[in-house]
Amino acid sequence: MIELSNIVKAYQMGDVKVPVLNGIDLRIESGEFVAIMGPSGSGKTTLLNIIGCLDTIDQGEYKLSGKFVDTQDDAQMARVRSTHIGFVFQLFNLIPRISAERNVELPMIYANIPHQQRRERVRQALTKVGLTDRARHVPTQLSGGQQQRVAIARALVNHPDLLVADEPTGSLDSSTGREIMQMFRQLNEEGMTIIMVTHESDIAAYARRTVQLLDGRIQYDH
Amino acid sequence: MIELSNIVKAYQMGDVKVPVLNGIDLRIESGEFVAIMGPSGSGKTTLLNIIGCLDTIDQGEYKLSGKFVDTQDDAQMARVRSTHIGFVFQLFNLIPRISAERNVELPMIYANIPHQQRRERVRQALTKVGLTDRARHVPTQLSGGQQQRVAIARALVNHPDLLVADEPTGSLDSSTGREIMQMFRQLNEEGMTIIMVTHESDIAAYARRTVQLLDGRIQYDH
Ligand SMILES: Nc1ncnc2c1ncn2[C@@H]1O[C@H](COP(=O)(O)OP(=O)(O)OP(=O)(O)O)[C@@H](O)[C@H]1O
Ligand SMILES: Nc1ncnc2c1ncn2[C@@H]1O[C@H](COP(=O)(O)OP(=O)(O)OP(=O)(O)O)[C@@H](O)[C@H]1O
Ligand SMILES: [Mg+2]
Ligand SMILES: [Mg+2]
């Protein structure tokens, strides 16, 4: 499913170059559940953004389901993203001033899902994350952990084949975190590929494989 | 230092009332280090915002250093906040498009600290959180954990007597988190009062006392 070879990525800030990924080789088969760990600033979010087709690479090759990503045009990539990939951002990226249920509904509007089916799926997704009683709250009327759970519901609502999640339980207490992880494990057993960044080892334990990043390289992988 | 008695707080959403704190009694002496834990949505951030004079109560009494908070006017409260209280927000609240060093400098501009002293304190604060090499980055050019560390540096730069921190290590890997907590412990030993929300028990272990919230009441306190 995911084939990354010799991936190099640096940010450019004016005339200063900030190297982030310095030669990443990573293969992830369809149906795997992989955790990515590493120190703050080591390139985890940058790697996830590349895997989720939200950012580009400077060197190397990225093949997603057998096709080179950098040769596809923007419209093709947008279609791949909206139908195949669900993304949970580290800082949620909810749309301010619209309710939790509208935020969750949004990806289905892009995918042309009919109205009645959208309403049903929103209800199911918010139930799965324990927030049916907060459906009408806008992001500023939700706690940090509740906003994170809305972001998780939004990522799952289109039943993606690949879930890319950046510290999905970072704002949750341990028992709410365990409930979310049990749901992820269930989705993985039903065939969803999950790639998740976490800094908590008891969360990484839900995955079957852990990849450790250090200074933009893979330190170990097992 | 902090005396909360029978604190009640509810949010009003149109004609719907959302009760959050349902009668909180809490005394915190000067120099204490207290952790607050509890499920997502249980009122931890709301309680911290009240303690930090960022939000108001509906019923009950709040005395900070012997003075009733609700009888002070806005200008007096703003002066108390900017000179005595440092705040680390759960979602950082950095000012976008200005650099890390400018974000850290901001509280000192409000407190009329002279230019040369400000530059020196910014350098010290960013060194303490391990980010001297990211001083010129704006928030979107920093990782999640780096943004959190800028928020911590900003909260400490005015040497407050009271530090109010909402999940200060939520976006940090465990070893960076431990470094930040060792710094907090050092500051507490030098006399700073610290009140910190966390959902990780190994972080709460740095405090000397843990208060557990459930459905807007204190479940236990030891
Ligand atoms: N402006 C608001 N309007 C209505 N309800 C609100 C508002 N802000 C917060 N709430 C509700 O108040 C409750 C307490 O929120 P609070 O942010 O204090 O929780 P918390 O304990 O910090 O949770 P977390 O661990 O998820 O950060 C939540 O159920 C939330 O939905
Ligand atoms: N737009 C940018 N311009 C310059 N540097 C950037 C930019 N975005 C990120 N960086 C730098 O790239 C490095 C990797 O960032 P990334 O967000 O991938 O880290 P991370 O492993 O996710 O860290 P964290 O655990 O703190 O979230 C960091 O050192 C950061 O300062
Ligand atoms: Mg990150
Ligand atoms: Mg909170």
CSV table of C-alpha atoms in Angstrom, one decimal, chain A residues 51-209:
chain,number,residue,atom,x,y,z
A,51,ILE,CA,2.0,9.8,3.6
A,52,GLY,CA,-1.4,11.5,3.7
A,53,CYS,CA,-0.6,13.4,0.4
A,54,LEU,CA,-0.9,16.8,2.2
A,55,ASP,CA,2.8,17.7,1.6
A,56,THR,CA,5.4,17.1,-1.1
A,57,ILE,CA,8.9,15.5,-0.9
A,58,ASP,CA,12.2,17.0,-2.1
A,59,GLN,CA,13.8,13.7,-3.2
A,60,GLY,CA,13.1,10.0,-3.2
A,61,GLU,CA,9.9,8.1,-4.3
A,62,TYR,CA,6.5,7.6,-2.8
A,63,LYS,CA,4.1,5.0,-4.2
A,64,LEU,CA,0.6,4.8,-2.8
A,65,SER,CA,-1.4,1.6,-3.9
A,66,GLY,CA,1.2,1.1,-6.6
A,67,LYS,CA,1.1,4.6,-8.2
A,68,PHE,CA,3.8,7.3,-7.9
A,69,VAL,CA,2.3,10.1,-5.9
A,70,ASP,CA,4.3,13.0,-7.4
A,71,THR,CA,3.2,12.3,-10.9
A,72,GLN,CA,-0.5,12.7,-10.1
A,73,ASP,CA,-2.1,16.1,-10.6
A,74,ASP,CA,-3.8,18.1,-7.9
A,75,ALA,CA,-7.3,17.1,-8.9
A,76,GLN,CA,-6.4,13.3,-8.9
A,77,MET,CA,-4.7,13.7,-5.5
A,78,ALA,CA,-7.7,15.5,-4.0
A,79,ARG,CA,-10.0,12.7,-5.2
A,80,VAL,CA,-7.6,10.0,-3.7
A,81,ARG,CA,-7.5,12.0,-0.4
A,82,SER,CA,-11.3,12.5,-0.1
A,83,THR,CA,-12.3,8.9,-0.9
A,84,HIS,CA,-9.4,6.8,0.5
A,85,ILE,CA,-7.7,8.7,3.3
A,86,GLY,CA,-9.0,9.9,6.7
A,87,PHE,CA,-6.7,12.4,8.6
A,88,VAL,CA,-6.7,13.3,12.3
A,89,PHE,CA,-4.5,16.4,12.6
A,90,GLN,CA,-2.4,17.0,15.7
A,91,LEU,CA,-4.1,20.3,16.5
A,92,PHE,CA,-7.5,19.2,15.2
A,93,ASN,CA,-8.0,21.8,12.5
A,94,LEU,CA,-11.8,22.0,13.1
A,95,ILE,CA,-13.6,24.7,11.2
A,96,PRO,CA,-14.4,27.4,13.7
A,97,ARG,CA,-18.0,28.8,14.2
A,98,ILE,CA,-19.6,25.7,12.7
A,99,SER,CA,-21.0,22.9,14.9
A,100,ALA,CA,-19.5,19.6,15.7
A,101,GLU,CA,-22.0,17.8,13.5
A,102,ARG,CA,-21.3,20.2,10.5
A,103,ASN,CA,-17.6,19.6,10.9
A,104,VAL,CA,-18.1,15.9,10.8
A,105,GLU,CA,-20.5,16.1,7.8
A,106,LEU,CA,-18.0,18.2,5.7
A,107,PRO,CA,-16.0,15.3,4.2
A,108,MET,CA,-19.2,13.6,3.0
A,109,ILE,CA,-20.3,16.8,1.2
A,110,TYR,CA,-17.1,16.8,-0.8
A,111,ALA,CA,-17.7,13.1,-1.6
A,112,ASN,CA,-21.3,13.8,-2.8
A,113,ILE,CA,-23.0,11.6,-0.2
A,114,PRO,CA,-26.8,12.2,-0.2
A,115,HIS,CA,-28.3,14.3,2.6
A,116,GLN,CA,-30.2,11.5,4.5
A,117,GLN,CA,-27.2,9.2,4.5
A,118,ARG,CA,-25.0,12.0,5.7
A,119,ARG,CA,-27.2,12.7,8.7
A,120,GLU,CA,-27.3,9.1,9.7
A,121,ARG,CA,-23.5,8.7,9.4
A,122,VAL,CA,-22.9,11.9,11.5
A,123,ARG,CA,-25.1,10.5,14.2
A,124,GLN,CA,-23.2,7.1,14.2
A,125,ALA,CA,-19.8,8.8,14.2
A,126,LEU,CA,-20.5,11.1,17.1
A,127,THR,CA,-22.0,8.2,19.0
A,128,LYS,CA,-18.8,6.1,18.5
A,129,VAL,CA,-16.7,8.9,20.1
A,130,GLY,CA,-19.2,9.6,22.9
A,131,LEU,CA,-20.4,13.1,21.9
A,132,THR,CA,-24.0,12.9,20.8
A,133,ASP,CA,-24.9,15.4,23.5
A,134,ARG,CA,-22.4,18.0,22.1
A,135,ALA,CA,-23.4,17.8,18.4
A,136,ARG,CA,-24.6,21.4,18.3
A,137,HIS,CA,-21.6,22.9,20.0
A,138,VAL,CA,-19.1,24.9,17.9
A,139,PRO,CA,-15.4,24.2,18.6
A,140,THR,CA,-15.0,27.0,21.2
A,141,GLN,CA,-17.9,25.5,23.2
A,142,LEU,CA,-16.1,22.1,23.4
A,143,SER,CA,-13.2,21.0,25.7
A,144,GLY,CA,-9.8,20.1,24.2
A,145,GLY,CA,-10.6,16.4,24.4
A,146,GLN,CA,-14.0,16.8,22.9
A,147,GLN,CA,-12.6,18.8,20.0
A,148,GLN,CA,-10.1,16.0,19.4
A,149,ARG,CA,-12.9,13.4,19.4
A,150,VAL,CA,-14.9,15.5,16.8
A,151,ALA,CA,-11.7,15.5,14.6
A,152,ILE,CA,-11.6,11.6,15.0
A,153,ALA,CA,-15.2,11.3,14.0
A,154,ARG,CA,-14.7,13.5,11.0
A,155,ALA,CA,-11.7,11.4,9.8
A,156,LEU,CA,-13.8,8.2,9.9
A,157,VAL,CA,-17.1,9.3,8.5
A,158,ASN,CA,-16.2,8.4,4.9
A,159,HIS,CA,-15.1,4.9,5.8
A,160,PRO,CA,-11.5,5.4,4.5
A,161,ASP,CA,-9.2,2.5,3.6
A,162,LEU,CA,-6.3,4.4,5.3
A,163,LEU,CA,-6.5,6.3,8.6
A,164,VAL,CA,-3.6,8.7,9.3
A,165,ALA,CA,-3.8,9.9,12.9
A,166,ASP,CA,-1.4,12.4,14.6
A,167,GLU,CA,-1.4,11.9,18.4
A,168,PRO,CA,-5.2,11.0,18.3
A,169,THR,CA,-5.4,10.6,22.1
A,170,GLY,CA,-3.0,13.5,23.1
A,171,SER,CA,-5.8,15.5,24.7
A,172,LEU,CA,-7.7,12.6,26.2
A,173,ASP,CA,-7.7,11.1,29.7
A,174,SER,CA,-6.5,7.5,29.8
A,175,SER,CA,-9.9,5.8,29.9
A,176,THR,CA,-11.3,7.9,27.0
A,177,GLY,CA,-8.0,7.2,25.2
A,178,ARG,CA,-8.5,3.4,25.7
A,179,GLU,CA,-12.0,3.6,24.3
A,180,ILE,CA,-10.8,5.4,21.1
A,181,MET,CA,-8.0,2.8,20.7
A,182,GLN,CA,-10.4,-0.1,21.1
A,183,MET,CA,-12.4,1.4,18.3
A,184,PHE,CA,-9.3,1.8,16.1
A,185,ARG,CA,-8.3,-1.8,16.8
A,186,GLN,CA,-11.8,-3.0,15.7
A,187,LEU,CA,-11.6,-0.9,12.5
A,188,ASN,CA,-8.2,-2.4,11.8
A,189,GLU,CA,-9.5,-5.9,12.3
A,190,GLU,CA,-12.2,-5.0,9.7
A,191,GLY,CA,-9.4,-4.2,7.2
A,192,MET,CA,-8.6,-0.5,7.7
A,193,THR,CA,-4.9,0.4,7.5
A,194,ILE,CA,-3.9,2.7,10.4
A,195,ILE,CA,-0.8,4.8,10.8
A,196,MET,CA,-0.7,6.7,14.1
A,197,VAL,CA,1.8,9.0,15.8
A,198,THR,CA,1.9,8.8,19.5
A,199,HIS,CA,4.3,9.7,22.3
A,200,GLU,CA,2.6,7.3,24.9
A,201,SER,CA,3.9,3.8,24.8
A,202,ASP,CA,0.7,2.3,26.2
A,203,ILE,CA,-1.1,3.8,23.2
A,204,ALA,CA,1.6,2.5,20.8
A,205,ALA,CA,1.0,-1.0,22.2
A,206,TYR,CA,-2.4,-1.1,20.3
A,207,ALA,CA,-0.5,-1.1,17.0
A,208,ARG,CA,1.3,-4.3,15.8
A,209,ARG,CA,4.4,-2.5,14.7
